[in-house]
Short mmCIF file of C-alpha atoms in Angstrom, two decimals:
data_model
loop_
_atom_site.label_atom_id
_atom_site.label_comp_id
_atom_site.label_asym_id
_atom_site.label_seq_id
_atom_site.Cartn_x
_atom_site.Cartn_y
_atom_site.Cartn_z
CA UNK A 1 38.69 -30.85 23.46
CA UNK A 2 34.94 -30.78 23.34
CA UNK A 3 33.71 -28.03 20.86
CA UNK A 4 30.10 -26.53 21.43
CA UNK A 5 28.33 -26.62 17.73
CA UNK A 6 24.89 -25.39 19.44
CA UNK A 7 23.81 -22.24 18.25
CA UNK A 8 21.07 -19.64 19.67
CA UNK A 9 18.65 -18.11 17.46
CA UNK A 10 18.28 -14.57 18.00
CA UNK A 11 15.44 -12.62 16.74
CA UNK A 12 13.83 -8.94 16.90
CA UNK A 13 10.57 -9.31 15.29
CA UNK A 14 7.81 -6.65 14.16
CA UNK A 15 4.76 -9.08 13.15
CA UNK A 16 2.26 -6.59 11.73
CA UNK A 17 0.45 -8.75 9.27
CA UNK A 18 -0.87 -12.18 8.82
CA UNK A 19 1.23 -12.38 6.08
CA UNK A 20 4.03 -11.89 8.43
CA UNK A 21 3.40 -14.15 10.99
CA UNK A 22 2.68 -16.91 7.99
CA UNK A 23 6.34 -16.11 6.73
CA UNK A 24 7.69 -16.55 10.62
CA UNK A 25 6.06 -19.81 10.85
CA UNK A 26 7.04 -20.95 7.36
CA UNK A 27 10.49 -19.77 7.78
CA UNK A 28 11.00 -21.78 11.62
CA UNK A 29 9.96 -24.97 10.02
CA UNK A 30 12.93 -24.57 7.75
CA UNK A 31 15.61 -24.67 10.51
CA UNK A 32 13.83 -25.76 13.73
CA UNK A 33 15.55 -28.95 13.71
CA UNK A 34 18.79 -27.77 14.00
CA UNK A 35 21.26 -28.20 16.62
CA UNK A 36 19.67 -25.32 18.74
CA UNK A 37 20.36 -24.71 22.47
CA UNK A 38 18.14 -21.72 23.01
CA UNK A 39 15.68 -19.05 21.38
CA UNK A 40 16.19 -15.16 22.09
CA UNK A 41 13.29 -13.59 20.85
CA UNK A 42 11.93 -10.08 20.96
CA UNK A 43 8.31 -9.59 19.06
CA UNK A 44 6.57 -6.53 19.08
CA UNK A 45 3.44 -5.96 16.70
CA UNK A 46 -0.43 -6.10 16.54
CA UNK A 47 -0.07 -10.04 16.04
CA UNK A 48 2.84 -10.35 18.58
CA UNK A 49 0.29 -12.45 21.04
CA UNK A 50 -0.15 -15.07 18.07
CA UNK A 51 3.59 -15.46 17.39
CA UNK A 52 4.04 -15.84 21.24
CA UNK A 53 1.78 -18.64 21.34
CA UNK A 54 3.19 -20.16 18.33
CA UNK A 55 6.61 -20.08 19.72
CA UNK A 56 5.48 -21.41 23.11
CA UNK A 57 3.63 -24.55 21.58
CA UNK A 58 6.60 -25.17 19.22
CA UNK A 59 9.75 -24.48 20.45
CA UNK A 60 11.42 -27.35 22.70
CA UNK A 61 14.58 -26.11 23.86
CA UNK A 62 15.40 -22.95 26.36
CA UNK A 63 12.94 -20.15 25.12
CA UNK A 64 13.05 -16.36 26.06
CA UNK A 65 10.25 -14.06 24.77
CA UNK A 66 10.66 -10.31 25.21
CA UNK A 67 8.11 -7.87 24.16
CA UNK A 68 10.54 -4.85 24.02
CA UNK A 69 9.53 -1.71 22.13
CA UNK A 70 11.25 0.97 23.49
CA UNK A 71 11.97 4.56 21.97
CA UNK A 72 15.61 3.78 21.46
CA UNK A 73 14.39 1.72 18.57
CA UNK A 74 14.77 -2.23 17.54
CA UNK A 75 18.55 -2.09 17.47
CA UNK A 76 19.03 -0.93 21.60
CA UNK A 77 16.27 -3.45 22.03
CA UNK A 78 18.02 -6.27 20.13
CA UNK A 79 21.19 -5.22 22.29
CA UNK A 80 19.64 -5.77 25.49
CA UNK A 81 18.28 -8.97 24.85
CA UNK A 82 21.43 -10.02 23.11
CA UNK A 83 22.88 -10.56 26.87
CA UNK A 84 21.35 -13.61 27.12
CA UNK A 85 23.34 -15.47 24.43
CA UNK A 86 25.43 -18.24 25.64
CA UNK A 87 26.58 -19.99 22.85
CA UNK A 88 29.34 -19.63 20.71
CA UNK A 89 27.51 -19.35 17.36
CA UNK A 90 24.35 -17.25 17.21
CA UNK A 91 22.01 -17.08 14.24
CA UNK A 92 20.40 -14.08 13.71
CA UNK A 93 16.72 -14.39 12.11
CA UNK A 94 15.11 -11.91 10.30
CA UNK A 95 11.58 -11.93 9.74
CA UNK A 96 11.63 -12.33 6.26
CA UNK A 97 14.49 -15.09 6.42
#
Protein backbone atom coordinates (compact mmCIF):
# COMPACT_ATOMS: atom_id res chain seq x y z
CA UNK A 1 0.00 0.00 0.00
CA UNK A 2 1.37 3.40 -0.97
CA UNK A 3 1.23 6.14 1.62
CA UNK A 4 0.92 9.81 0.83
CA UNK A 5 3.64 11.60 2.77
CA UNK A 6 3.12 14.88 0.97
CA UNK A 7 1.77 17.84 2.86
CA UNK A 8 -0.28 20.94 2.24
CA UNK A 9 0.82 24.22 3.77
CA UNK A 10 -2.22 26.13 5.05
CA UNK A 11 -1.80 29.72 6.20
CA UNK A 12 -3.84 32.82 6.90
CA UNK A 13 -1.43 35.73 7.27
CA UNK A 14 -1.88 39.36 8.12
CA UNK A 15 1.28 40.97 6.77
CA UNK A 16 1.06 44.47 8.19
CA UNK A 17 4.73 45.46 8.48
CA UNK A 18 8.06 44.95 6.77
CA UNK A 19 9.17 43.03 9.87
CA UNK A 20 6.34 40.49 9.48
CA UNK A 21 7.10 40.19 5.79
CA UNK A 22 10.75 39.52 6.60
CA UNK A 23 9.86 36.92 9.26
CA UNK A 24 7.51 35.22 6.81
CA UNK A 25 10.31 34.96 4.21
CA UNK A 26 12.77 33.57 6.78
CA UNK A 27 10.21 31.04 7.98
CA UNK A 28 9.49 30.00 4.39
CA UNK A 29 13.18 29.34 3.79
CA UNK A 30 13.35 27.06 6.83
CA UNK A 31 10.96 24.42 5.42
CA UNK A 32 10.26 25.17 1.76
CA UNK A 33 12.26 22.12 0.59
CA UNK A 34 10.03 19.69 2.50
CA UNK A 35 7.79 17.16 0.74
CA UNK A 36 5.14 19.78 -0.04
CA UNK A 37 2.38 19.14 -2.55
CA UNK A 38 0.42 22.37 -2.27
CA UNK A 39 0.32 25.78 -0.66
CA UNK A 40 -3.04 27.26 0.32
CA UNK A 41 -2.45 30.79 1.53
CA UNK A 42 -4.73 33.61 2.57
CA UNK A 43 -2.88 36.90 2.78
CA UNK A 44 -4.20 40.15 4.18
CA UNK A 45 -2.73 43.48 5.22
CA UNK A 46 -0.84 46.44 3.74
CA UNK A 47 2.11 44.27 2.58
CA UNK A 48 -0.14 41.66 0.98
CA UNK A 49 1.03 42.38 -2.57
CA UNK A 50 4.70 42.03 -1.56
CA UNK A 51 3.94 38.67 0.06
CA UNK A 52 1.95 37.45 -2.96
CA UNK A 53 4.82 38.40 -5.30
CA UNK A 54 7.29 36.56 -3.07
CA UNK A 55 5.24 33.36 -3.12
CA UNK A 56 4.63 33.49 -6.86
CA UNK A 57 8.39 33.74 -7.41
CA UNK A 58 9.44 31.11 -4.87
CA UNK A 59 6.79 28.38 -4.69
CA UNK A 60 7.32 25.63 -7.25
CA UNK A 61 4.38 23.43 -6.20
CA UNK A 62 0.65 24.00 -6.58
CA UNK A 63 -0.11 27.46 -5.18
CA UNK A 64 -3.51 28.85 -4.30
CA UNK A 65 -3.54 32.40 -2.96
CA UNK A 66 -6.59 34.08 -1.50
CA UNK A 67 -7.17 37.61 -0.25
CA UNK A 68 -10.12 36.89 2.02
CA UNK A 69 -10.74 39.42 4.80
CA UNK A 70 -14.41 38.96 5.63
CA UNK A 71 -16.25 40.53 8.51
CA UNK A 72 -16.73 37.02 9.88
CA UNK A 73 -13.06 36.92 10.86
CA UNK A 74 -9.90 34.98 10.13
CA UNK A 75 -11.22 31.70 11.55
CA UNK A 76 -14.12 31.73 9.11
CA UNK A 77 -11.87 32.69 6.21
CA UNK A 78 -9.42 29.90 7.08
CA UNK A 79 -12.27 27.41 7.06
CA UNK A 80 -13.31 28.64 3.61
CA UNK A 81 -9.83 28.18 2.10
CA UNK A 82 -9.25 24.87 3.88
CA UNK A 83 -11.71 23.16 1.53
CA UNK A 84 -8.86 23.06 -1.01
CA UNK A 85 -6.70 20.75 1.13
CA UNK A 86 -6.41 17.38 -0.59
CA UNK A 87 -3.52 15.74 1.27
CA UNK A 88 -3.55 13.63 4.40
CA UNK A 89 -1.05 15.88 6.15
CA UNK A 90 -1.42 19.61 6.73
CA UNK A 91 0.99 22.07 8.25
CA UNK A 92 -0.78 25.08 9.65
CA UNK A 93 1.75 27.83 9.17
CA UNK A 94 1.37 30.89 11.38
CA UNK A 95 3.13 34.10 10.48
CA UNK A 96 5.35 34.11 13.54
CA UNK A 97 6.33 30.43 13.20
